[in-house]
Coordinates of C-alpha atoms in Angstrom, one line a residue:
Chain A
M1 CA -39.4 21.0 -31.5
E2 CA -36.1 21.5 -29.7
Q3 CA -36.4 24.0 -26.8
A4 CA -33.7 26.7 -26.6
K5 CA -31.2 26.2 -23.9
K6 CA -31.8 28.5 -20.9
M7 CA -29.0 31.1 -20.7
N8 CA -26.8 31.3 -17.7
M9 CA -26.4 34.7 -15.9
K10 CA -23.3 35.7 -17.8
E11 CA -24.8 34.9 -21.2
K12 CA -28.0 36.6 -20.3
Y13 CA -26.1 39.8 -19.2
N14 CA -24.1 39.8 -22.4
T15 CA -27.2 39.3 -24.5
M16 CA -29.3 41.8 -22.6
T17 CA -26.8 44.6 -22.3
G18 CA -23.7 44.3 -24.5
D19 CA -25.5 43.0 -27.5
L20 CA -28.0 45.8 -27.4
A21 CA -25.5 48.2 -28.9
W22 CA -25.7 49.0 -32.6
D23 CA -22.9 48.5 -35.1
F24 CA -22.5 51.5 -37.4
S25 CA -22.3 51.1 -41.1
Y26 CA -22.4 54.6 -42.7
K27 CA -21.5 57.0 -40.0
T28 CA -18.3 57.3 -37.9
E29 CA -18.2 57.0 -34.2
A30 CA -17.2 60.6 -33.9
E31 CA -20.3 61.7 -35.8
I32 CA -22.6 59.6 -33.7
F33 CA -21.0 60.6 -30.3
P34 CA -20.0 64.2 -30.9
L35 CA -19.9 65.0 -27.1
S36 CA -17.5 62.2 -26.1
D37 CA -14.2 64.0 -26.3
F38 CA -14.4 67.8 -26.0
E39 CA -13.9 67.7 -22.2
G40 CA -10.5 66.1 -22.7
I41 CA -11.2 62.8 -21.1
K42 CA -9.5 60.0 -22.9
I43 CA -11.1 56.5 -23.0
E44 CA -8.9 53.8 -24.7
D45 CA -11.3 50.8 -24.2
W46 CA -14.9 51.1 -23.4
S47 CA -15.2 47.3 -22.9
K48 CA -13.3 47.8 -19.6
W49 CA -16.4 49.4 -18.1
Q50 CA -17.5 47.0 -15.4
D51 CA -21.0 46.9 -14.3
P52 CA -20.8 45.6 -10.7
F53 CA -24.5 44.7 -10.6
R54 CA -24.7 42.8 -13.8
L55 CA -28.3 43.8 -13.9
T56 CA -30.1 42.9 -17.1
M57 CA -32.9 44.9 -18.5
D58 CA -35.6 42.3 -17.9
A59 CA -34.6 41.8 -14.3
Y60 CA -34.5 45.6 -13.9
W61 CA -38.1 46.0 -15.0
K62 CA -39.2 43.1 -12.8
Y63 CA -37.6 44.4 -9.6
Q64 CA -38.8 48.0 -10.2
G65 CA -42.3 46.8 -10.8
E66 CA -42.4 45.0 -7.5
K67 CA -41.2 48.0 -5.6
E68 CA -43.8 50.2 -7.2
R69 CA -46.6 47.9 -6.2
K70 CA -45.5 47.8 -2.6
L71 CA -45.0 51.6 -2.4
Y72 CA -48.4 52.5 -3.8
A73 CA -50.2 50.0 -1.5
V74 CA -48.7 51.9 1.4
I75 CA -49.6 55.3 0.0
D76 CA -53.2 54.1 -0.4
A77 CA -53.2 53.0 3.3
F78 CA -51.8 56.4 4.3
G79 CA -54.7 58.2 2.8
Q80 CA -57.3 55.9 4.3
N81 CA -55.9 56.2 7.8
N82 CA -55.4 60.0 8.2
A83 CA -51.7 59.3 8.6
H84 CA -50.8 63.0 8.3
L85 CA -51.9 63.3 12.0
G86 CA -49.2 60.9 13.1
V87 CA -46.3 63.2 12.6
T88 CA -44.6 64.8 15.7
D89 CA -46.1 68.3 15.0
A90 CA -46.9 70.6 12.1
R91 CA -43.4 72.1 12.1
Y92 CA -42.1 68.8 10.7
I93 CA -44.0 69.3 7.5
N94 CA -41.7 72.2 6.7
A95 CA -38.8 69.8 6.2
L96 CA -41.0 68.0 3.6
K97 CA -41.7 71.4 1.9
I98 CA -37.9 71.9 1.5
F99 CA -37.5 68.3 0.2
L100 CA -40.3 68.6 -2.3
T101 CA -39.3 71.9 -3.7
A102 CA -35.5 71.6 -3.6
V103 CA -34.8 67.9 -3.9
T104 CA -37.6 66.3 -5.9
P105 CA -36.9 68.6 -8.9
L106 CA -33.2 67.4 -8.7
E107 CA -34.4 63.9 -9.1
Y108 CA -36.1 65.0 -12.3
G109 CA -32.9 66.8 -13.3
A110 CA -30.9 63.6 -12.8
H111 CA -33.4 61.8 -15.0
R112 CA -32.6 64.3 -17.8
G113 CA -28.9 64.2 -17.2
F114 CA -28.6 60.4 -17.3
A115 CA -30.7 60.3 -20.4
M116 CA -28.1 62.7 -21.9
T117 CA -25.1 60.6 -20.7
G118 CA -26.8 57.4 -22.0
R119 CA -26.9 59.0 -25.4
A120 CA -23.5 60.7 -25.3
F121 CA -21.2 57.8 -24.1
P122 CA -19.9 55.6 -26.8
G123 CA -19.7 52.5 -24.6
V124 CA -22.6 50.2 -24.2
G125 CA -22.1 49.3 -20.6
A126 CA -22.2 53.0 -19.7
Q127 CA -25.2 53.5 -21.9
V128 CA -27.2 50.8 -20.2
A129 CA -26.2 51.9 -16.7
S130 CA -27.2 55.5 -17.6
Q131 CA -30.5 54.4 -19.0
M132 CA -31.4 52.5 -15.9
Q133 CA -30.4 55.3 -13.7
S134 CA -32.3 57.8 -15.8
I135 CA -35.5 55.7 -15.3
D136 CA -34.8 55.3 -11.6
E137 CA -34.5 59.1 -11.2
L138 CA -37.8 59.7 -13.0
R139 CA -39.4 57.1 -10.7
H140 CA -38.0 58.8 -7.6
A141 CA -39.4 62.2 -8.7
Q142 CA -42.8 60.5 -9.3
T143 CA -42.9 58.6 -6.1
Q144 CA -41.9 61.6 -4.0
L145 CA -44.6 63.7 -5.7
H146 CA -47.2 61.0 -5.1
T147 CA -46.2 60.4 -1.5
I148 CA -45.9 64.0 -0.4
S149 CA -49.1 65.0 -2.3
Q150 CA -50.9 63.2 0.6
Y151 CA -49.7 66.0 2.8
N152 CA -50.7 68.6 0.3
K153 CA -54.3 68.0 1.1
Y154 CA -53.7 69.3 4.7
F155 CA -50.7 71.7 4.7
D156 CA -49.6 74.8 2.9
G157 CA -46.5 75.2 0.7
L158 CA -46.6 71.9 -1.1
H159 CA -48.8 72.8 -4.0
D160 CA -46.5 73.8 -6.8
P161 CA -43.0 72.5 -6.4
F162 CA -41.7 72.5 -10.0
H163 CA -43.0 76.0 -10.7
M164 CA -41.4 77.3 -7.5
F165 CA -38.1 75.5 -8.3
D166 CA -37.7 77.3 -11.6
R167 CA -38.3 80.8 -10.1
T168 CA -37.8 81.1 -6.4
W169 CA -34.8 82.9 -5.0
Y170 CA -33.5 80.2 -2.6
L171 CA -34.4 77.4 -4.9
S172 CA -32.0 78.8 -7.5
V173 CA -29.3 77.2 -5.2
P174 CA -30.2 73.6 -6.0
K175 CA -31.3 74.5 -9.5
S176 CA -28.1 76.2 -10.5
Y177 CA -26.0 73.5 -8.9
F178 CA -27.7 70.9 -11.0
E179 CA -27.9 72.9 -14.2
D180 CA -24.2 73.6 -13.9
A181 CA -23.6 69.8 -14.2
L182 CA -26.4 69.3 -16.8
S183 CA -25.0 71.9 -19.1
A184 CA -21.5 70.5 -19.0
G185 CA -20.3 67.5 -20.9
P186 CA -21.3 63.9 -20.1
F187 CA -18.1 63.1 -18.1
E188 CA -18.4 66.2 -16.0
F189 CA -22.0 65.5 -15.4
I190 CA -21.4 61.9 -14.3
T191 CA -18.5 62.9 -12.0
A192 CA -20.6 65.7 -10.5
I193 CA -23.7 63.7 -9.9
S194 CA -22.7 60.0 -9.7
F195 CA -19.5 60.5 -7.7
S196 CA -19.5 63.8 -5.9
F197 CA -23.2 63.9 -5.1
E198 CA -24.4 60.3 -5.1
Y199 CA -21.3 58.8 -3.6
V200 CA -19.5 61.4 -1.5
L201 CA -22.4 63.5 -0.2
T202 CA -25.6 61.4 -0.5
N203 CA -25.6 60.1 3.0
L204 CA -25.9 63.7 4.2
L205 CA -29.0 64.2 2.0
F206 CA -31.0 61.0 2.5
M207 CA -30.0 60.1 6.1
P208 CA -31.4 63.4 7.4
F209 CA -34.6 63.3 5.5
M210 CA -35.3 59.6 5.8
S211 CA -34.2 59.1 9.4
G212 CA -35.8 62.5 10.1
A213 CA -39.1 61.1 8.7
A214 CA -38.8 57.9 10.8
Y215 CA -38.1 59.8 14.0
N216 CA -41.0 62.2 13.3
G217 CA -43.7 59.7 12.5
D218 CA -43.8 60.3 8.8
M219 CA -44.1 56.7 7.5
A220 CA -45.0 57.8 4.0
T221 CA -41.7 59.4 3.4
V222 CA -39.8 56.5 5.1
N223 CA -41.6 54.3 2.6
F224 CA -40.4 56.0 -0.5
G225 CA -37.0 56.2 1.1
F226 CA -37.0 52.4 1.3
S227 CA -38.3 52.1 -2.2
A228 CA -35.4 54.2 -3.5
Q229 CA -32.8 52.6 -1.3
S230 CA -31.7 49.7 -3.6
D231 CA -31.6 52.1 -6.5
E232 CA -29.4 54.5 -4.5
S233 CA -26.9 51.8 -3.6
R234 CA -26.7 50.9 -7.3
H235 CA -26.1 54.6 -8.1
M236 CA -23.4 55.0 -5.4
T237 CA -21.6 52.0 -6.7
L238 CA -21.8 53.3 -10.3
G239 CA -20.4 56.6 -9.0
L240 CA -17.3 55.0 -7.7
E241 CA -16.8 52.7 -10.7
V242 CA -17.1 55.6 -13.1
I243 CA -14.3 57.5 -11.3
K244 CA -12.0 54.4 -11.3
F245 CA -12.8 53.6 -14.9
M246 CA -11.9 57.1 -16.1
L247 CA -8.7 57.2 -14.0
E248 CA -7.6 53.8 -15.2
Q249 CA -8.1 54.7 -18.9
H250 CA -5.5 57.4 -19.2
P251 CA -3.2 59.4 -17.0
D252 CA -4.2 62.7 -18.6
N253 CA -7.7 62.3 -17.1
L254 CA -6.5 62.8 -13.5
P255 CA -6.2 66.6 -13.3
I256 CA -9.5 67.1 -15.1
I257 CA -11.3 64.8 -12.8
Q258 CA -9.6 66.2 -9.7
R259 CA -10.9 69.7 -10.7
W260 CA -14.4 68.4 -11.1
I261 CA -14.2 66.7 -7.7
D262 CA -13.1 69.9 -6.2
K263 CA -15.8 71.9 -7.8
Y264 CA -18.7 69.7 -7.1
F265 CA -17.6 68.8 -3.6
W266 CA -17.7 72.5 -2.8
R267 CA -21.0 73.3 -4.7
G268 CA -22.6 70.2 -3.1
Y269 CA -21.4 71.2 0.4
R270 CA -22.9 74.7 0.0
L271 CA -26.2 73.1 -1.2
L272 CA -26.2 70.7 1.8
G273 CA -26.1 73.6 4.2
I274 CA -29.9 73.9 3.7
V275 CA -30.2 70.2 4.8
G276 CA -28.0 70.9 7.8
M277 CA -30.3 73.7 8.8
M278 CA -33.2 71.3 8.5
M279 CA -31.4 68.8 10.8
D280 CA -30.6 71.3 13.5
Y281 CA -33.7 73.5 13.4
M282 CA -36.7 72.0 11.6
L283 CA -37.1 68.4 12.9
P284 CA -39.1 68.4 16.1
K285 CA -37.3 65.1 17.0
R286 CA -33.7 65.5 16.0
V287 CA -31.6 62.6 14.6
M288 CA -28.2 64.1 14.8
S289 CA -26.6 67.5 14.5
W290 CA -25.2 68.8 11.2
K291 CA -21.8 68.8 12.9
E292 CA -22.1 65.2 13.9
G293 CA -23.3 64.2 10.4
W294 CA -20.4 66.1 8.7
E295 CA -17.9 64.4 11.1
M296 CA -19.2 61.0 10.5
Y297 CA -20.0 61.0 6.8
F298 CA -17.4 63.4 5.5
E299 CA -14.5 63.7 7.9
Q300 CA -14.4 60.0 8.7
N301 CA -16.0 58.1 5.8
G302 CA -15.1 60.6 3.1
K303 CA -11.5 60.6 4.3
M304 CA -11.4 56.8 4.0
L305 CA -12.8 57.0 0.5
F306 CA -10.1 59.6 -0.6
D307 CA -7.4 57.5 1.1
D308 CA -8.5 54.6 -1.1
L309 CA -8.4 56.8 -4.2
A310 CA -4.9 58.1 -3.4
R311 CA -3.4 55.2 -5.4
Y312 CA -4.8 56.9 -8.5
G313 CA -3.4 60.3 -7.5
I314 CA -6.7 61.7 -6.3
T315 CA -6.5 63.9 -3.2
M316 CA -9.1 65.3 -0.8
P317 CA -11.3 68.0 -2.5
K318 CA -9.7 71.4 -2.4
F319 CA -11.1 73.6 0.4
W320 CA -12.4 70.7 2.4
E321 CA -10.8 72.2 5.5
Q322 CA -13.0 75.2 5.1
S323 CA -16.1 73.0 5.4
V324 CA -14.8 71.6 8.7
E325 CA -14.0 75.1 10.0
E326 CA -17.5 76.3 9.2
K327 CA -19.3 73.3 10.9
E328 CA -20.0 75.1 14.2
H329 CA -21.6 78.1 12.5
L330 CA -23.2 77.0 9.2
T331 CA -26.6 75.9 10.2
H332 CA -27.3 78.7 12.7
Q333 CA -26.4 81.4 10.2
L334 CA -28.6 79.8 7.5
W335 CA -31.6 79.4 9.8
L336 CA -31.3 83.0 10.9
T337 CA -31.1 84.0 7.2
F338 CA -34.3 82.1 6.3
Y339 CA -35.9 83.4 9.5
S340 CA -35.2 87.0 8.4
Y341 CA -36.5 86.3 4.9
G342 CA -39.4 84.1 6.1
H343 CA -41.9 86.4 4.5
A344 CA -40.5 85.4 1.1
A345 CA -40.2 81.6 1.6
A346 CA -42.7 78.9 0.9
F347 CA -42.1 77.2 4.3
H348 CA -42.5 78.5 7.8
T349 CA -39.7 79.6 10.2
W350 CA -39.7 79.9 14.0
I351 CA -37.5 80.2 17.0
P352 CA -36.9 76.9 18.7
D353 CA -38.3 76.3 22.2
D354 CA -36.0 76.3 25.2
S355 CA -35.4 72.5 25.3
E356 CA -34.4 72.8 21.6
L357 CA -32.0 75.6 22.3
D358 CA -30.4 73.5 25.1
W359 CA -30.0 70.6 22.5
L360 CA -28.2 73.1 20.2
S361 CA -26.0 74.2 23.1
E362 CA -25.0 70.6 23.8
K363 CA -24.3 69.9 20.2
Y364 CA -22.4 73.2 19.5
P365 CA -20.7 73.9 22.8
V366 CA -18.0 76.2 21.3
T367 CA -20.3 78.6 19.4
F368 CA -24.0 78.3 20.2
D369 CA -24.3 80.0 23.6
K370 CA -21.6 82.5 22.7
Y371 CA -23.0 83.7 19.4
Y372 CA -26.3 82.2 18.4
R373 CA -28.6 81.6 21.4
P374 CA -28.6 85.4 22.3
R375 CA -29.7 86.2 18.7
L376 CA -32.5 83.6 18.8
V377 CA -33.7 84.8 22.2
Y378 CA -33.7 88.4 21.1
L379 CA -35.7 87.6 18.0
R380 CA -38.2 85.6 20.1
E381 CA -38.7 88.5 22.4
Q382 CA -39.2 90.8 19.4
E383 CA -41.8 88.4 18.1
K384 CA -43.6 88.3 21.4
A385 CA -43.7 92.1 21.4
G386 CA -45.5 92.0 18.1
K387 CA -42.3 92.9 16.1
R388 CA -41.5 89.7 14.2
F389 CA -38.3 90.6 12.4
Y390 CA -38.2 90.5 8.6
N391 CA -35.4 91.8 6.5
P392 CA -36.7 94.5 4.2
S393 CA -33.9 94.3 1.5
L394 CA -33.2 91.8 -1.2
P395 CA -30.0 89.9 -0.4
Q396 CA -26.7 90.1 -2.1
L397 CA -26.0 86.6 -3.6
C398 CA -22.8 84.7 -4.3
Q399 CA -22.4 84.6 -8.1
T400 CA -21.5 80.9 -7.9
C401 CA -23.5 79.1 -5.2
Q402 CA -26.3 81.7 -5.3
I403 CA -26.7 81.6 -1.5
P404 CA -27.0 85.0 0.2
M405 CA -23.6 86.2 1.2
V406 CA -24.0 85.4 4.9
Y407 CA -21.0 83.3 5.6
T408 CA -18.4 84.5 8.0
D409 CA -14.8 84.0 8.7
P410 CA -14.8 81.1 11.2
K411 CA -12.1 82.8 13.2
N412 CA -14.1 85.9 13.4
P413 CA -17.8 84.9 13.2
T414 CA -19.3 88.4 13.1
K415 CA -17.2 89.3 10.0
R416 CA -18.7 88.4 6.7
V417 CA -16.5 87.0 4.0
Y418 CA -16.6 89.2 0.8
R419 CA -14.6 88.1 -2.2
E420 CA -14.8 89.7 -5.7
T421 CA -13.3 89.5 -9.1
T422 CA -13.7 91.4 -12.3
Y423 CA -14.5 89.9 -15.7
K424 CA -15.0 91.9 -18.9
G425 CA -15.2 95.1 -16.9
D426 CA -17.9 93.9 -14.5
K427 CA -17.6 93.0 -10.8
F428 CA -18.7 89.6 -9.5
H429 CA -19.1 88.8 -5.8
F430 CA -18.5 85.5 -3.9
C431 CA -19.1 84.0 -0.5
S432 CA -15.8 82.1 -0.4
D433 CA -12.4 81.6 -2.1
A434 CA -13.8 78.3 -3.4
C435 CA -16.8 79.9 -5.1
K436 CA -14.5 82.6 -6.6
E437 CA -12.2 80.0 -8.0
I438 CA -15.0 78.1 -9.6
F439 CA -16.1 81.3 -11.3
E440 CA -12.6 82.2 -12.4
H441 CA -12.1 78.8 -14.1
E442 CA -15.2 79.2 -16.2
P443 CA -16.2 82.9 -16.3
E444 CA -17.9 82.6 -19.7
K445 CA -20.4 80.2 -18.1
M446 CA -20.8 81.5 -14.6
S447 CA -21.3 85.1 -15.6
Q448 CA -24.6 84.0 -17.1
A449 CA -26.0 83.0 -13.7
W450 CA -29.7 83.9 -13.3
L451 CA -29.6 85.6 -9.9
P452 CA -33.1 86.1 -8.6
P453 CA -32.7 89.5 -6.9
H454 CA -31.1 90.9 -10.0
Q455 CA -33.8 89.4 -12.2
I456 CA -36.5 91.1 -10.0
F457 CA -34.8 94.5 -10.6
Q458 CA -34.5 93.7 -14.4
G459 CA -38.3 93.4 -14.4
N460 CA -38.4 89.7 -15.1
C461 CA -40.3 88.4 -12.1
G462 CA -43.8 89.7 -12.2
G463 CA -43.3 93.2 -10.7
A464 CA -41.4 95.4 -8.4
T465 CA -43.1 94.7 -5.0
I466 CA -42.8 91.6 -2.8
P467 CA -46.4 90.6 -3.4
D468 CA -45.9 90.8 -7.2
V469 CA -42.8 88.5 -6.9
L470 CA -44.5 86.0 -4.6
K471 CA -47.4 85.8 -7.0
Y472 CA -44.9 85.1 -9.8
Y473 CA -43.5 82.3 -7.6
H474 CA -47.0 81.0 -7.1
F475 CA -46.7 81.4 -3.3
T476 CA -50.0 81.9 -1.5
E477 CA -50.5 84.1 1.5
N478 CA -50.4 81.0 3.8
D479 CA -47.2 79.5 2.5
G480 CA -44.5 81.5 4.3
G481 CA -43.9 83.6 7.4
E482 CA -43.9 82.9 11.1
F483 CA -45.0 79.3 12.1
L484 CA -46.8 80.5 15.2
H485 CA -49.2 82.5 13.2
S486 CA -49.6 80.1 10.3
R487 CA -52.7 78.3 9.1
D488 CA -50.7 75.0 9.4
N489 CA -50.3 75.6 13.1
A490 CA -53.9 76.7 13.7
N491 CA -55.2 73.6 11.8
W492 CA -52.9 71.3 13.7
N493 CA -54.0 72.6 17.1
M494 CA -57.6 72.3 16.0
W495 CA -57.1 68.7 14.8
K496 CA -55.2 67.7 17.9
G497 CA -57.4 69.6 20.3
L498 CA -54.4 71.6 21.6
T499 CA -54.6 74.9 23.5
P500 CA -52.2 77.7 22.6
D501 CA -50.1 76.8 25.7
E502 CA -49.6 73.2 24.6
E503 CA -48.7 74.0 21.0
A504 CA -45.3 73.5 19.5
A505 CA -42.5 76.1 19.6
Chain B
M1 CA -8.6 79.5 -17.5
A2 CA -11.5 79.1 -19.9
V3 CA -14.4 76.9 -20.1
K4 CA -14.2 73.8 -22.2
A5 CA -17.2 73.8 -24.5
A6 CA -18.5 71.5 -27.3
Y7 CA -17.8 74.2 -29.8
E8 CA -15.3 77.0 -30.3
N9 CA -15.5 80.5 -28.9
Y10 CA -18.3 79.7 -26.5
S11 CA -19.7 82.7 -24.7
G12 CA -23.0 83.8 -23.4
P13 CA -24.8 87.0 -22.3
N14 CA -23.5 88.7 -19.2
R15 CA -26.9 88.4 -17.5
D16 CA -26.4 91.3 -15.1
A17 CA -24.9 93.9 -17.6
V18 CA -25.8 97.4 -16.4
E19 CA -27.9 98.0 -19.6
N20 CA -30.4 95.5 -18.2
F21 CA -31.4 97.6 -15.3
H22 CA -33.5 100.4 -16.9
G23 CA -31.0 103.2 -16.3
N24 CA -30.1 102.0 -12.8
Q25 CA -27.0 100.4 -11.5
L26 CA -26.8 97.8 -8.8
V27 CA -25.3 98.8 -5.5
Y28 CA -24.7 96.5 -2.6
I29 CA -24.9 98.0 0.9
G30 CA -23.9 96.1 4.1
W31 CA -23.6 97.1 7.7
D32 CA -20.6 95.5 9.5
E33 CA -21.1 93.9 12.9
H34 CA -24.9 93.9 12.5
M35 CA -25.7 90.3 11.6
M36 CA -29.4 90.8 12.2
F37 CA -29.2 91.7 8.5
P38 CA -27.4 88.5 7.6
C39 CA -26.0 89.8 4.3
A40 CA -25.6 93.0 2.4
G41 CA -28.7 94.2 0.5
V42 CA -28.9 94.9 -3.2
F43 CA -30.4 98.1 -4.6
P44 CA -31.1 99.4 -8.1
L45 CA -30.0 103.1 -8.0
P46 CA -29.6 105.8 -10.6
P47 CA -25.8 106.5 -11.1
Q48 CA -26.7 110.2 -10.7
M49 CA -28.2 109.8 -7.2
P50 CA -26.2 111.9 -4.7
F51 CA -24.5 109.9 -2.0
G52 CA -26.4 112.0 0.6
A53 CA -29.7 110.8 -0.8
V54 CA -28.6 107.2 -0.5
I55 CA -28.0 107.8 3.2
K56 CA -31.3 109.6 3.6
E57 CA -33.5 107.3 1.6
V58 CA -32.0 103.9 0.9
V59 CA -30.0 103.1 4.1
P60 CA -32.9 103.8 6.5
A61 CA -35.3 101.6 4.5
A62 CA -32.7 98.8 4.7
F63 CA -31.5 99.1 8.3
S64 CA -33.7 101.2 10.5
L65 CA -35.3 98.2 12.1
H66 CA -32.2 97.7 14.2
P67 CA -32.2 99.6 17.5
D68 CA -28.6 100.8 16.8
F69 CA -29.8 102.7 13.8
A70 CA -31.3 105.6 15.7
N71 CA -28.0 106.2 17.5
I72 CA -25.8 106.5 14.5
D73 CA -23.6 109.6 14.5
W74 CA -23.4 110.0 10.7
G75 CA -20.3 112.2 11.0
K76 CA -18.4 109.2 12.5
V77 CA -19.5 106.5 10.1
E78 CA -16.6 104.8 8.3
W79 CA -17.2 103.6 4.8
L80 CA -15.6 101.0 2.7
L81 CA -16.0 101.0 -1.1
D82 CA -15.1 97.7 -2.8
G83 CA -13.0 96.8 0.2
K84 CA -11.1 100.1 0.4
S85 CA -11.5 102.9 2.9
F86 CA -13.6 105.7 1.3
N87 CA -14.7 109.2 2.1
P88 CA -17.9 109.9 0.2
T89 CA -18.8 113.4 -0.9
L90 CA -22.5 113.7 0.1
D91 CA -23.6 116.1 -2.6
K92 CA -21.8 114.3 -5.4
S93 CA -23.4 111.4 -7.3
L94 CA -22.7 107.8 -6.9
E95 CA -20.9 107.8 -10.2
D96 CA -18.7 110.8 -9.2
N97 CA -18.0 109.1 -5.9
G98 CA -16.6 106.1 -7.8
V99 CA -19.5 103.9 -6.9
H100 CA -19.9 101.7 -10.1
H101 CA -22.3 99.0 -11.2
K102 CA -22.2 96.2 -8.6
S103 CA -20.0 98.1 -6.2
L104 CA -20.1 97.0 -2.6
I105 CA -20.5 99.7 0.1
R106 CA -19.8 98.7 3.7
M107 CA -20.9 100.8 6.6
I108 CA -18.9 100.7 9.9
T109 CA -20.4 102.5 12.9
P110 CA -17.7 102.8 15.6
G111 CA -19.1 102.1 19.1
L112 CA -22.3 100.6 17.7
N113 CA -21.6 96.9 17.2
G114 CA -25.0 95.2 17.5
I115 CA -27.3 94.2 20.3
N116 CA -25.3 94.2 23.5
N117 CA -22.2 94.7 21.4
S118 CA -22.6 91.1 20.1
G119 CA -22.2 91.8 16.3
F120 CA -25.9 91.0 15.8

């Protein structure tokens, strides 16, 4: 019997991707792919879609399987060695609480979104790339859950991330960002997530969490970071290829794509403010400041990327200058906001110790001592006097980004920015010109936003009192509030044999 | 501009229509130069509520934790309604004062500008 000739890489790729597509016999392409043209993106030739990795399905399964085996071996070792005691101190775990409740559900959202694009795009190259990424994202959600569940045995606030994600006031920020993209068409989704999020902003998401984990002795998180790294580089490359492909296909695509880039740059930047707050305030051992991160990853690297895209007519995202003007204020204002709403969060907040305040002075020489150190010192004194400050009112949120309207005019940092518009006779409020413009472009969509404080008053969140609402969120009495008085802190001191004088913060 | 949707005449519910608030309307109240309250608060209030009752009942619940609050001279407070200077009539209702659903009231207290005059 004659043995079949072994295929070379190119033949194998063609057989294992391109030939997986179906030929249609009794339905038209428009009937099979009804979502492919309503956004106005024109694709002349799907065969021009280039897969830079040439990854075949069989190789994909083989590589992913190997990564899984390594990861779960490390997770097992973690549990056997009480590795939760190796982190810098119990404050660090609060960064993981934000990651698990705000980021892991986005991985799952990405899994859903790429399943949608894989079905909606008429081209087979795009279908296969979407399918692989959809499976990657599901894997990331799972590996994050499995890794961080090791900490759930010992610390509060990690017990119900998906339930919290769908209900909690501050988690509506990542949720609404992602659902804005998920509920759009396939081209907008892939621009939003593959390009704006995975390519332009991803370094500012994964670097802080993964380097933060490495600096703070959290080897479990470092490990899932490594396991996701080769997937992430594939996703980033896809993000850039997608943009170039769309722009090369038809000149009419440019203004549509530019608007999506503008929109999701701004929404992504607003979302990343929470990560910035984590970098500056929550890591006991800091990696770099938000300001340094923004300068390196956006102002320098991002600028180079957009210079490269200029030949297609793409320009820097609108309102990017505003993000630069805000960089000296952003994280301090957000930490003070979460501190004041700490009784309604599923992670702990605290005032940094003196050496940490000095670090902030050094990193933010223009603003920190002038505006923010006095506030933190005042709040610390209040706490010591038994008057830990909590804001008794529910916050006014921005209709678009859903963050409390706490942002100020950078030139006048004690003046809040208030923007509003009217649509069908009702007022809508915004934290910035950018959020207002996003609303005004799609008011039919954005006026449907599920704003948690308003939902509480409509009676849709378990009751009218804060305990009712926290129960609806599945928060326990130990999840939020001041770190100093938390069960996490008490347990940590007990496990480590620390006296109150030696404890963190 | 309008949203581009997969079908014609796309629209959805206005999630925060006044009808959804059980007879109340939403009112936002913020205190300028007092960033201890990092943003304005939101309150569901009956449109018939007199403005004076808002000052007596709602505003203290929101802001009295600030040490400046006890020193406010209510005769000197300056008000902004939806961005414009505004002289509320205390015995008239919110509605009659022109405070509508999702109106923003800002309170300015001359001479009181936060802890050590810092805007906090």
